[in-house]
XYZ file of C-alpha atoms in Angstrom:
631
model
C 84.130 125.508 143.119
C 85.097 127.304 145.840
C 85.889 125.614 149.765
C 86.694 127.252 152.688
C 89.628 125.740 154.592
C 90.380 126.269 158.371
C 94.003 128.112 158.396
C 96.158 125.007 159.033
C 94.608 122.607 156.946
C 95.367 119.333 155.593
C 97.600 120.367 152.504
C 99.597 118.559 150.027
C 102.899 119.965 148.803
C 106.143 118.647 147.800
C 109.038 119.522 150.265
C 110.788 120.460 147.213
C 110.533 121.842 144.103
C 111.767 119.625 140.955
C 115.415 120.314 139.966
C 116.320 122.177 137.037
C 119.570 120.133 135.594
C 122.178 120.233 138.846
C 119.896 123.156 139.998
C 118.201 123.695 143.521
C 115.130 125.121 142.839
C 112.080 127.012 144.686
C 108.556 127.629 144.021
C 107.614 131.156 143.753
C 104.558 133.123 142.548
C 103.834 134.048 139.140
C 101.285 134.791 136.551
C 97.549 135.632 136.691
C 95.391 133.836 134.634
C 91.300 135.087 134.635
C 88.868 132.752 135.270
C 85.076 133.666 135.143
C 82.488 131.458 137.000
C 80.583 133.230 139.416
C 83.231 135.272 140.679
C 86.654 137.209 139.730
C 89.348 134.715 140.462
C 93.014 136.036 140.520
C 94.974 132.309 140.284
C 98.319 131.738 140.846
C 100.474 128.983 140.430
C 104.077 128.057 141.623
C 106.900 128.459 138.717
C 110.426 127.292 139.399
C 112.862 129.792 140.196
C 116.625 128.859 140.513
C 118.495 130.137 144.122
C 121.810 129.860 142.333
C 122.697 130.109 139.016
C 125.466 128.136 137.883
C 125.805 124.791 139.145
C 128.132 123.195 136.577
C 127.691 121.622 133.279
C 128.651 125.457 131.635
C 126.311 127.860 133.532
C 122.882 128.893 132.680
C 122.759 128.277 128.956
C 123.342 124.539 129.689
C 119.837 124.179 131.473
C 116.638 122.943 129.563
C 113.508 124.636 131.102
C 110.012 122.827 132.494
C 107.071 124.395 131.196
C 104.418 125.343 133.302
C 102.714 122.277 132.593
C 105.218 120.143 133.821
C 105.526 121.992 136.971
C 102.052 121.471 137.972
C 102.559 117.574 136.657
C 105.461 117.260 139.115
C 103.358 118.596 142.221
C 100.876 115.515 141.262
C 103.610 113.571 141.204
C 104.448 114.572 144.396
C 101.175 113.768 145.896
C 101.024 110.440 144.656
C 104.363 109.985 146.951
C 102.779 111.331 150.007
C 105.299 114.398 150.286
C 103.179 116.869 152.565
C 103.271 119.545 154.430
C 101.919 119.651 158.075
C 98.488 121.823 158.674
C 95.118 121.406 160.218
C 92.520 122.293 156.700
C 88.836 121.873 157.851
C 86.526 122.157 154.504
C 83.234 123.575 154.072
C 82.055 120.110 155.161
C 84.278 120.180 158.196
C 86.388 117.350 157.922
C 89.641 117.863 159.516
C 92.661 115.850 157.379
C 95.825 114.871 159.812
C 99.441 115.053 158.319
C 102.371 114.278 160.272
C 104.840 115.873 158.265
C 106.556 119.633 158.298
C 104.385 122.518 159.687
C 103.949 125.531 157.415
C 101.687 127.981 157.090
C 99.102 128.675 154.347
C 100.091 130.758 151.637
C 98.144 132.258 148.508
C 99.385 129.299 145.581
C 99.864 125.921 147.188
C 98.474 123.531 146.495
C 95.812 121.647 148.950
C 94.139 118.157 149.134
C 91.260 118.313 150.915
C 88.168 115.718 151.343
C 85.008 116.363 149.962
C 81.109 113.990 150.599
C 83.286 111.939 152.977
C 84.584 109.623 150.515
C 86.239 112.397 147.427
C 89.674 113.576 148.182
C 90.159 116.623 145.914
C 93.273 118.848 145.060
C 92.757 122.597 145.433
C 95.052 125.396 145.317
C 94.859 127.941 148.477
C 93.808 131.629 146.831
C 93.038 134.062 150.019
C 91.946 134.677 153.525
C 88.883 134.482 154.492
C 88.685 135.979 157.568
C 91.331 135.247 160.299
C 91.190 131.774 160.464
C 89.958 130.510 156.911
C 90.900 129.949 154.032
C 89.576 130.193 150.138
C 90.195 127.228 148.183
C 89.928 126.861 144.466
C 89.342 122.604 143.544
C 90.863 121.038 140.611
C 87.969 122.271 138.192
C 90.009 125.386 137.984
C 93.482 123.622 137.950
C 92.219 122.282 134.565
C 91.204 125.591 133.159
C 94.637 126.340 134.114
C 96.203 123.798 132.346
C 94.507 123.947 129.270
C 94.961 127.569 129.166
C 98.678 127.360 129.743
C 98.886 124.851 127.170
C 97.036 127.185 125.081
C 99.752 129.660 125.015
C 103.100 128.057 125.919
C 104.893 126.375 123.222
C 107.410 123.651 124.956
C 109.499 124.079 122.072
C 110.260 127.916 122.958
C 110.093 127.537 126.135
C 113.916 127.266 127.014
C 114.557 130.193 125.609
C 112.409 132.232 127.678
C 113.293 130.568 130.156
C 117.155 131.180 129.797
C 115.953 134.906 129.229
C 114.164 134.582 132.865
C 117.689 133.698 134.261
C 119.263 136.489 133.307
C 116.778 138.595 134.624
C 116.348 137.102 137.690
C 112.879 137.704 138.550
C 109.114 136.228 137.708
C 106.585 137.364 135.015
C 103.710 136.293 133.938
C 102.672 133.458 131.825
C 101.854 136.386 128.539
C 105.054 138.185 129.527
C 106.869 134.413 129.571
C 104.718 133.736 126.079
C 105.958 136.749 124.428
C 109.542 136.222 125.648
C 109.722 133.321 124.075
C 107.683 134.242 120.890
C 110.461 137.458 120.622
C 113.416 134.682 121.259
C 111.872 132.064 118.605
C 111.519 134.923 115.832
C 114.737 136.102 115.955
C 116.353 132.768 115.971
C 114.248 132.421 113.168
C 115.907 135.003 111.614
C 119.132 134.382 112.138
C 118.701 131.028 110.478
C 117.524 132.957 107.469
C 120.197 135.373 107.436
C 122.488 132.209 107.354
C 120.028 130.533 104.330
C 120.480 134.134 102.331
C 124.025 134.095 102.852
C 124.533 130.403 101.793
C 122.124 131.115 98.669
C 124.627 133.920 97.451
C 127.635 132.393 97.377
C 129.032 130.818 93.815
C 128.662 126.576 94.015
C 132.189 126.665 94.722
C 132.280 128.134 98.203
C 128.840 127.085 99.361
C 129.368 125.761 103.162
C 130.033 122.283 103.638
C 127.204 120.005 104.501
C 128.773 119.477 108.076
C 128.287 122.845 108.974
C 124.842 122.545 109.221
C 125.102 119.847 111.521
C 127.289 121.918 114.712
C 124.348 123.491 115.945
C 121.682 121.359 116.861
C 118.596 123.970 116.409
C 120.268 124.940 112.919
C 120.947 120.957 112.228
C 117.212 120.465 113.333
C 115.935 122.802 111.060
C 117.877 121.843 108.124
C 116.460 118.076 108.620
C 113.052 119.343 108.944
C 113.533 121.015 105.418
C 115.156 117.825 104.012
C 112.000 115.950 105.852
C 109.589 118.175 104.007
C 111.173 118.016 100.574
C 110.547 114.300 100.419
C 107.310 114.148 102.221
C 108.000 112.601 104.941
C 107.796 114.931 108.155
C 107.991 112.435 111.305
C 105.526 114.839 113.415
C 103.235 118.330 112.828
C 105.898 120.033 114.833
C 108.812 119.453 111.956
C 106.327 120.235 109.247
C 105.500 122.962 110.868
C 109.508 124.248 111.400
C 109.586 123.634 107.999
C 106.632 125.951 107.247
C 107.874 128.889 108.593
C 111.515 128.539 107.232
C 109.972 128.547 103.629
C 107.710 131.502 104.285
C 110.172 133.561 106.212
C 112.391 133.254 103.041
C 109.619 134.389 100.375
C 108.958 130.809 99.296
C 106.015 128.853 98.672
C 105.290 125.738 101.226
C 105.800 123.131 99.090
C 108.306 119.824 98.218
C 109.892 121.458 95.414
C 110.834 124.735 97.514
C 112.126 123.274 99.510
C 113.956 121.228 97.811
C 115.548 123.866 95.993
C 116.114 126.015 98.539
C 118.526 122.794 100.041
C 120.264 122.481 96.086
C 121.005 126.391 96.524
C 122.249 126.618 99.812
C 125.217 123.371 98.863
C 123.456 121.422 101.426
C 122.212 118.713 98.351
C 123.775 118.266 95.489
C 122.287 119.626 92.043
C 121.313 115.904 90.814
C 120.058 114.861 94.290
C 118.343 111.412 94.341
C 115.289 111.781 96.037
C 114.990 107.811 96.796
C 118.039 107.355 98.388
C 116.768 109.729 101.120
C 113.448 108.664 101.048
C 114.464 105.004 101.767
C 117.577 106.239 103.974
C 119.912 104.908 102.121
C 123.084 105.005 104.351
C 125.822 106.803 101.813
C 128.868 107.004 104.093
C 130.369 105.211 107.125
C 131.161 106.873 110.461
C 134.176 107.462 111.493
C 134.570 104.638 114.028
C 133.921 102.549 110.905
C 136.395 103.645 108.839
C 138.777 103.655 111.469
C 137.849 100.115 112.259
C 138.548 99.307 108.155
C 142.247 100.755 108.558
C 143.051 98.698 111.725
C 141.637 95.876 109.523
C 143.934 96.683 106.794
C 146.900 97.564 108.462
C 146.766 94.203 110.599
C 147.229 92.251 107.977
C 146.770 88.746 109.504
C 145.016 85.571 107.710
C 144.151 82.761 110.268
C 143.614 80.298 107.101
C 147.317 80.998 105.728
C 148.297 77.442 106.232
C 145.056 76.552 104.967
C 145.440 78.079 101.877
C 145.819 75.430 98.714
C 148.165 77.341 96.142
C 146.560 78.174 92.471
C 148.933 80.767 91.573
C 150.220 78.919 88.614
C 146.298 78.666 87.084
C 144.971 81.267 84.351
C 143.147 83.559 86.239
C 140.162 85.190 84.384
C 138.355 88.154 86.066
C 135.216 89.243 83.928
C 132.571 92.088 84.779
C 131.050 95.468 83.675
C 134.195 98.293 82.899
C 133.491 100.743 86.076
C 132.901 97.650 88.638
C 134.601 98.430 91.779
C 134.300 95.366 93.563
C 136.018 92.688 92.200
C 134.993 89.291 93.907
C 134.610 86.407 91.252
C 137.385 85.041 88.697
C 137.342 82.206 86.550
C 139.714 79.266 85.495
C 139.712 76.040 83.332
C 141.647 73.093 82.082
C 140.912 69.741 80.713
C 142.056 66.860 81.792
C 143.215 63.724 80.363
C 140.188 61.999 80.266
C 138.425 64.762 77.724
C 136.686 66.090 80.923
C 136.055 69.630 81.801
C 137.432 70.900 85.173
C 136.955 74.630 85.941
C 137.518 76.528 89.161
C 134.986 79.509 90.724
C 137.473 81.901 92.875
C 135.591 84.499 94.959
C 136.934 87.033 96.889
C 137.690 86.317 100.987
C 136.326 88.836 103.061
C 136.062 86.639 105.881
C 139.944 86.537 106.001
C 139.258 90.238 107.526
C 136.210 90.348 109.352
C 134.656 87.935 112.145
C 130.892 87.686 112.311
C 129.395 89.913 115.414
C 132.615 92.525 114.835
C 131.971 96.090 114.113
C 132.167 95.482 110.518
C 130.309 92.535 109.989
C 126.776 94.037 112.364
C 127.288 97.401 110.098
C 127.139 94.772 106.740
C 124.494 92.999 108.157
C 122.488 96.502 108.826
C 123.207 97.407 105.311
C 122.288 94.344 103.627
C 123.917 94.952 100.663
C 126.263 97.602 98.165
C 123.637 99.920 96.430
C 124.629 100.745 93.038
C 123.565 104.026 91.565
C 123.862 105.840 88.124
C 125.460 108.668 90.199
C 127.736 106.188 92.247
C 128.096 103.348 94.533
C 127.323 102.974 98.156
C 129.342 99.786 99.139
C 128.093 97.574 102.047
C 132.045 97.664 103.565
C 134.005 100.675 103.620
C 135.034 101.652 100.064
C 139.100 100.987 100.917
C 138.560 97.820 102.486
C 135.818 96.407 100.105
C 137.857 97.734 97.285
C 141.901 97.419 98.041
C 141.624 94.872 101.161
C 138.922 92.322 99.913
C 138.716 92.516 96.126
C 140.452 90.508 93.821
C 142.899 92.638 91.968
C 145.077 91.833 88.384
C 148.677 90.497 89.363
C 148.525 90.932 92.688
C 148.544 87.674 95.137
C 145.045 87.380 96.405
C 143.052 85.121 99.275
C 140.151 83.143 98.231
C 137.701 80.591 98.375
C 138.136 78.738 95.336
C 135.414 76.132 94.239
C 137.024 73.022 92.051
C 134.147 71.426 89.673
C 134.759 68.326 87.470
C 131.635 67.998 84.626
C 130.353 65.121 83.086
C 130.017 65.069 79.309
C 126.758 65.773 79.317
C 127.334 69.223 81.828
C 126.356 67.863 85.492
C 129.049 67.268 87.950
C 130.944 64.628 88.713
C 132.977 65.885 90.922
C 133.702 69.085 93.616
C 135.724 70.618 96.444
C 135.900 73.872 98.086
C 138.930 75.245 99.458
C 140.560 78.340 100.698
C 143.307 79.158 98.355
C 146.179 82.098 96.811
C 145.541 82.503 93.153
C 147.050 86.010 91.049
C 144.213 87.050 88.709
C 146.249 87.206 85.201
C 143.124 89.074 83.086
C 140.568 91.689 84.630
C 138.490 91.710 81.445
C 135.060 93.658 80.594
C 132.161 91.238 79.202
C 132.937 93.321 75.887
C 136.763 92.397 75.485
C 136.018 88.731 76.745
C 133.308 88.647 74.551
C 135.556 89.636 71.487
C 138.558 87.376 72.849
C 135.743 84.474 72.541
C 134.770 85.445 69.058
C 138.874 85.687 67.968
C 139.211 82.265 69.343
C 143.010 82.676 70.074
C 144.978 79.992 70.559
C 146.950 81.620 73.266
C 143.879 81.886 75.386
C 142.419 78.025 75.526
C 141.140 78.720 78.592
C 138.930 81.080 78.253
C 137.153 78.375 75.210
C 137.152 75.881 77.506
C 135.039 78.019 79.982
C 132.923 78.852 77.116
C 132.099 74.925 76.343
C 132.086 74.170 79.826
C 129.361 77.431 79.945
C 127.807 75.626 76.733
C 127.481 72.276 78.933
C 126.079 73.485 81.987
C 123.205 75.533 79.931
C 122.340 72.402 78.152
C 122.315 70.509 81.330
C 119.899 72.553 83.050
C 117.183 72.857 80.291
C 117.300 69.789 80.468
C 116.150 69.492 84.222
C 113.551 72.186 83.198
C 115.269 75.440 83.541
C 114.095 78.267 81.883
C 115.725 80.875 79.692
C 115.287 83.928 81.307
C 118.118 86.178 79.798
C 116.903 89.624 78.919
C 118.011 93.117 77.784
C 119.282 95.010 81.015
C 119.808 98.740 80.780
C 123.232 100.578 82.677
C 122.978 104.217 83.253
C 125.946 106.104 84.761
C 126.986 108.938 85.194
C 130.591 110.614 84.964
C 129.942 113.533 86.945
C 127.295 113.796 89.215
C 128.387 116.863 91.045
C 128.177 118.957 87.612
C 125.234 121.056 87.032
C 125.311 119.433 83.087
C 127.127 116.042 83.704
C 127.590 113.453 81.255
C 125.593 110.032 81.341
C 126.083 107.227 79.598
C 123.879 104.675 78.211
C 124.786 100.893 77.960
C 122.318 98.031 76.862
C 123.487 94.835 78.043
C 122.278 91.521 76.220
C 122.344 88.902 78.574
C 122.395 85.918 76.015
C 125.889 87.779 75.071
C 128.871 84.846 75.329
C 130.434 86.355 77.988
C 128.057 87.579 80.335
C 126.376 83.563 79.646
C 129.648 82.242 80.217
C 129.898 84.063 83.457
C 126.064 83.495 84.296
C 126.494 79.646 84.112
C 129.686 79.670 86.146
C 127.536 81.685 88.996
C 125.109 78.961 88.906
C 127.306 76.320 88.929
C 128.535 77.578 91.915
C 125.929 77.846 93.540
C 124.843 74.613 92.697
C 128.362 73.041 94.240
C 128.043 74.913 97.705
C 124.452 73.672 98.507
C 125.675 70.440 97.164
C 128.209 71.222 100.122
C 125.900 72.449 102.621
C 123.451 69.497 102.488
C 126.409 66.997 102.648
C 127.562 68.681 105.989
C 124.466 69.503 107.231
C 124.767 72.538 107.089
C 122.474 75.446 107.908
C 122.819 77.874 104.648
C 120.650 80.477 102.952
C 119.508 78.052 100.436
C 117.319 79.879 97.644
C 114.518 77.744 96.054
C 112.088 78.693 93.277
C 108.779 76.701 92.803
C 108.460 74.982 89.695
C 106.259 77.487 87.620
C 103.417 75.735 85.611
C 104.641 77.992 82.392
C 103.323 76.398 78.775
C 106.384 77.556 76.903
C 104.407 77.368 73.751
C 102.270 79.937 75.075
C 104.376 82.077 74.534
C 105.944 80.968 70.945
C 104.355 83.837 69.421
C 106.981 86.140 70.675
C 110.393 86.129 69.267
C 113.072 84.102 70.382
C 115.444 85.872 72.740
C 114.856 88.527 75.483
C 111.587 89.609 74.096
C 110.173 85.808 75.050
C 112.179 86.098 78.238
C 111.237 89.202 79.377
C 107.527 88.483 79.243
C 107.708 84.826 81.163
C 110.099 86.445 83.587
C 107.077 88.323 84.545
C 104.470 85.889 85.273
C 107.181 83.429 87.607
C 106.847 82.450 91.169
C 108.827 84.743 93.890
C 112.048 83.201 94.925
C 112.158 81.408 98.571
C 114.975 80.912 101.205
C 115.188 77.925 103.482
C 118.133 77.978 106.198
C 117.594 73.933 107.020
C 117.911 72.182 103.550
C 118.047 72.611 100.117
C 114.999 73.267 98.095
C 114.603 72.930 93.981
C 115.120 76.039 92.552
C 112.675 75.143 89.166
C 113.806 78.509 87.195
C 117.469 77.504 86.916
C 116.481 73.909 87.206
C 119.034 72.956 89.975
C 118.458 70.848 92.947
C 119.681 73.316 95.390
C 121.115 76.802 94.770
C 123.289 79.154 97.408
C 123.850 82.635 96.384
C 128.115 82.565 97.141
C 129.635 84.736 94.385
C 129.612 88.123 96.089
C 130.608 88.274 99.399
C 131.478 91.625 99.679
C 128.364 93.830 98.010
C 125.965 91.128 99.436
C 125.512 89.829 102.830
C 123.849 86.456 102.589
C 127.099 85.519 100.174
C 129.098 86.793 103.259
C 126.590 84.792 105.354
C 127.284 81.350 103.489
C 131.265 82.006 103.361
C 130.803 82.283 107.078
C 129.359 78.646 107.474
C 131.296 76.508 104.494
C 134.331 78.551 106.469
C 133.677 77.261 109.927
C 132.300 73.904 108.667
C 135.034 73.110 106.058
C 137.857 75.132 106.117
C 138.944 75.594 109.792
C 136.883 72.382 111.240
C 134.865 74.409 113.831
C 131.176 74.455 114.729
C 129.243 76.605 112.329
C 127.691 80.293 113.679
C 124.573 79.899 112.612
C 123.906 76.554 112.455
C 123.218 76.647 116.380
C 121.209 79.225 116.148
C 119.188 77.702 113.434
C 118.983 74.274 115.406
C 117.874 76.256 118.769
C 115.003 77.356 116.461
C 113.532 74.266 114.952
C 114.352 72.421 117.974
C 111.407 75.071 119.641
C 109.800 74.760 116.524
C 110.199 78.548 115.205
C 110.288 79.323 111.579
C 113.391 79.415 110.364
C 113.250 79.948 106.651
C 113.367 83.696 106.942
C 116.849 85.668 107.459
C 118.354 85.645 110.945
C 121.277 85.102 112.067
């Protein structure tokens, strides 16, 4: 629709035009975009233009660009804040508008506000003359044609290219002229990024470029993540599917996962064996720097607050039991028996807490983890590998901190007695289940110990069928893999029988310690992450057809209730058919283990208020669930 406006009308302009970065910037003419109603319209709109170009911050090429779009957003902005400029507009209905701002005269472009039926305020943009004192006015019907057609054929993504191209040129074009800028400037970055692909693709496996070169740039990093995002099906918006797209075609490739895939295994940026699920769940496979440098101040500090604390065990038979390529070491065993025929054995786990204080760096990066992920093709470890491996695990005949757990058994396997204590011990044995389990079957008599673990293993079992627990040990299956990195590496296969006497002996110890520390935790009142398991209604001779062993226990593992955790008290956990059970043997691959050394610490060991039982308190005391995980 078109108005006529009185020259020195009411119109509505901001006094200036939105900065570009540090830039001052001015409106000036450009583009002519044809629009047909009942007439020829020749439309212009304002488009920023810089009066200086470097204003810090590294010159030009440091700028980001508005699109067209956005400049005509930020004049409606503008309105909204009542920034105008001073005229006298009478429109076709002659309604003069008043403004008591700046005086300046109407020019072809600006843009006007103007009322309309007495009661419609409308935006229009001023186009020409009409006559000496009027004015043609263009309402906001055509402002939308304009937007829609700019959006049409501007891509914000290109547009700070053209725009950095429009710098350097100093002058205006038109909106096709600005479109095929940055269409010219978007293909041959495109290209570039191929020629760098091609180049990558040619070179032998052993001078590929690093993975961290791809990340300098942040267009080439961009692009490389939209690849990665499209090899695993999961682009994050059209635009990075659609980056990915032409990358594949502009190489001679087809468009889909497994292209792209490859293309990422020939250019060195995955490895040969990739695991597609650790990128699909973001699994987090290194730590950042700060972390790492965080672990080495840890380390080289050297300083345990509970050394005084610390009851010393270094004269005990330390046994230290677990698969051959485990690389953290944070459970040992010991046993002796006492006068009275009784059995007294001791649970030492590792002490991570002697290095790291709950809300440090450390612990919040643990907690976001959740746990060590353990891979065929390696391990991703929930600390920093030298700290989780050298600082906190428990290693063979060195002098090690702990948190040892003292149990005294009945004859008939429950316990008569407990304590839990920080201690020193010096792990004499770091044994595989295999070489355990063939010291068990030799019997040695320089190794009573490890028999009196074994009937104290023997006990406990009996003990807890007794209260209902149910066999569940099973055939597990180990793959891993020597080499990963090797286009042909070599993989090994291990089938681990859990009703083996070792890997039982070490099983019952687990739960035994469990058992003791939410024993502990209910006796102090403390808030832990106790783990409960309702009592399944399981007809055992349902399943006596089966045979005996991990074929029977494999198939009524399957049909049992889903483990629960309660912060407040200890529940039954029917399964292992204990009273209470806390999950405390592995600290540093698991976090609620860390969690639970954090309260028995505070509560126990150094006589302070425990973290989280507060926070836990706070909660029930406003009557919020706490049974869930937060701390």
């Amino acid at each position: 629709m078109a108005v006529r406006a009185v020259n020195g009308g009411s119109l509505v302009r901001s006094a200036a035009s939105p900065p570009l970065l540090a830039f001052w910037c001015r409106f000036r003419q450009f583009s002519s975009l044809p629009f047909r109603r009942n007439y020829e319209l020749g439309l212009r709109f304002p488009v920023l233009h810089c009066e200086n170009q470097f204003c810090g911050h590294g010159g030009v090429r440091s700028c980001s660009a508005y699109s067209l779009v956005d400049c005509v957003m930020q004049e409606l902005a503008a309105l909204q804040k009542g920034r105008r400029v001073r005229a006298s507009v009478k429109t076709s209905s002659g309604e003069l508008l008043e403004d008591k701002h700046v005086n300046r005269v109407l020019e072809k472009g600006l843009l006007l506000e103007f009322k309309k039926d007495s009661d419609r305020i409308l935006l229009g943009v001023a186009q020409r003359p009409d006559g000496k004192k009027n004015w043609m006015v263009y309402d906001q019907a055509e402002i939308s044609n304009f937007l829609q057609k700019a959006q049409e054929n501007l891509d914000p993504t290109l547009l700070e290219i053209a725009w950095v191209e429009l710098l350097e040129k100093n002058k205006s074009v038109t909106a096709e002229e600005l479109a095929e800028l940055a269409k010219e400037a978007a293909e041959k970055e495109l290209q570039d990024f191929v020629q760098l692909l091609v180049s990558a693709k040619a070179k032998p496996s052993h001078d590929k470029p690093p993975k961290s070169s791809w990340m300098v740039d942040e267009k080439i990093q961009y692009k490389i993540e939209s690849l990665v995002a499209y090899a695993i099906d999961d682009c994050r918006s059209d635009e990075q599917k659609k980056t990915a797209g032409m990358i594949l075609k502009a190489v001679g490739l087809m468009k889909t996962t497994s292209s792209a895939l490859n293309l990422l295994i020939n250019i060195g940026y995955l490895p040969v064996h990739v695991n597609l699920d650790v990128l699909k769940l973001n699994i987090r496979t290194n730590h950042s720097d700060e972390i790492l440098a965080a672990a080495e101040s840890l380390l080289s500090e050297s300083s345990d607050l509970d050394e005084m604390n610390r009851k010393d065990l270094t004269d005990l038979k330390v046994y230290a039991i677990d698969v051959d390529e485990a690389d953290e070491l944070d459970d040992a065993l010991s046993a002796t028996k006492l006068q009275d025929g009784r059995i007294r054995v001791w649970i030492h786990v590792a002490d991570p807490t002697r290095f790291v204080e709950p809300g440090s760096m450390i612990d919040r990066e643990a907690m976001r983890r959740g746990t060590s992920v353990f891979l065929p093709t390696g391990t991703y470890p929930m600390f920093p590998e030298k700290l989780a491996m050298e600082g906190m695990s428990l290693q063979q005949g060195e002098l090690c901190k702990a948190v040892s757990i003292s149990v005294i058994l009945h004859s008939d396997g429950s316990i008569a007695e407990y304590s839990v204590q920080n201690s020193i011990i010096k792990p004499t044995y770091m044994l595989t289940y295999e070489s355990a389990t063939e010291l068990l079957h030799l019997n040695l008599e320089e190794e009573p110990e490890l028999k009196i673990l074994s009937e104290a293993a023997a006990l406990r079992l009996k003990w807890r069928r007794q209260q209902g627990a149910i066999d569940t040990s099973t055939l597990e299956t180990r793959i891993k893999v020597v080499n990963p990195e090797d286009p042909e590496p070599t993989i090994n296969l291990y089938v681990e029988n859990q009703a083996d006497p070792a890997m039982r002996l070490v099983s019952e110890m687990m739960i035994l310690c469990g058992e003791v520390i939410a024993t502990f935790g209910s006796s102090n009142n403390l808030a832990l992450p106790y783990r409960g398991q309702p009592q399944s209604n399981i007809d055992i001779s349902a399943f006596s057809h089966l045979p005996e062993g991990p074929v029977r226990s494999s198939a009524i593992v399957k049909i049992m209730r889903a483990a629960e955790i309660d912060f407040r008290k200890p529940t039954r956990h029917g399964i292992l058919g204990l009273p209470g059970y806390v999950q405390f043997t592995s600290p540093i691959r698991r976090y609620l283990d860390l969690l639970a050394h954090y309260q028995s610490r505070e509560e126990a060991l150094r006589q302070q208020s425990p973290i989280l039982d507060n926070r836990v308190s706070e909660k029930a005391a406003k009557g919020e669930k706490v049974s869930s995980f937060d701390p």
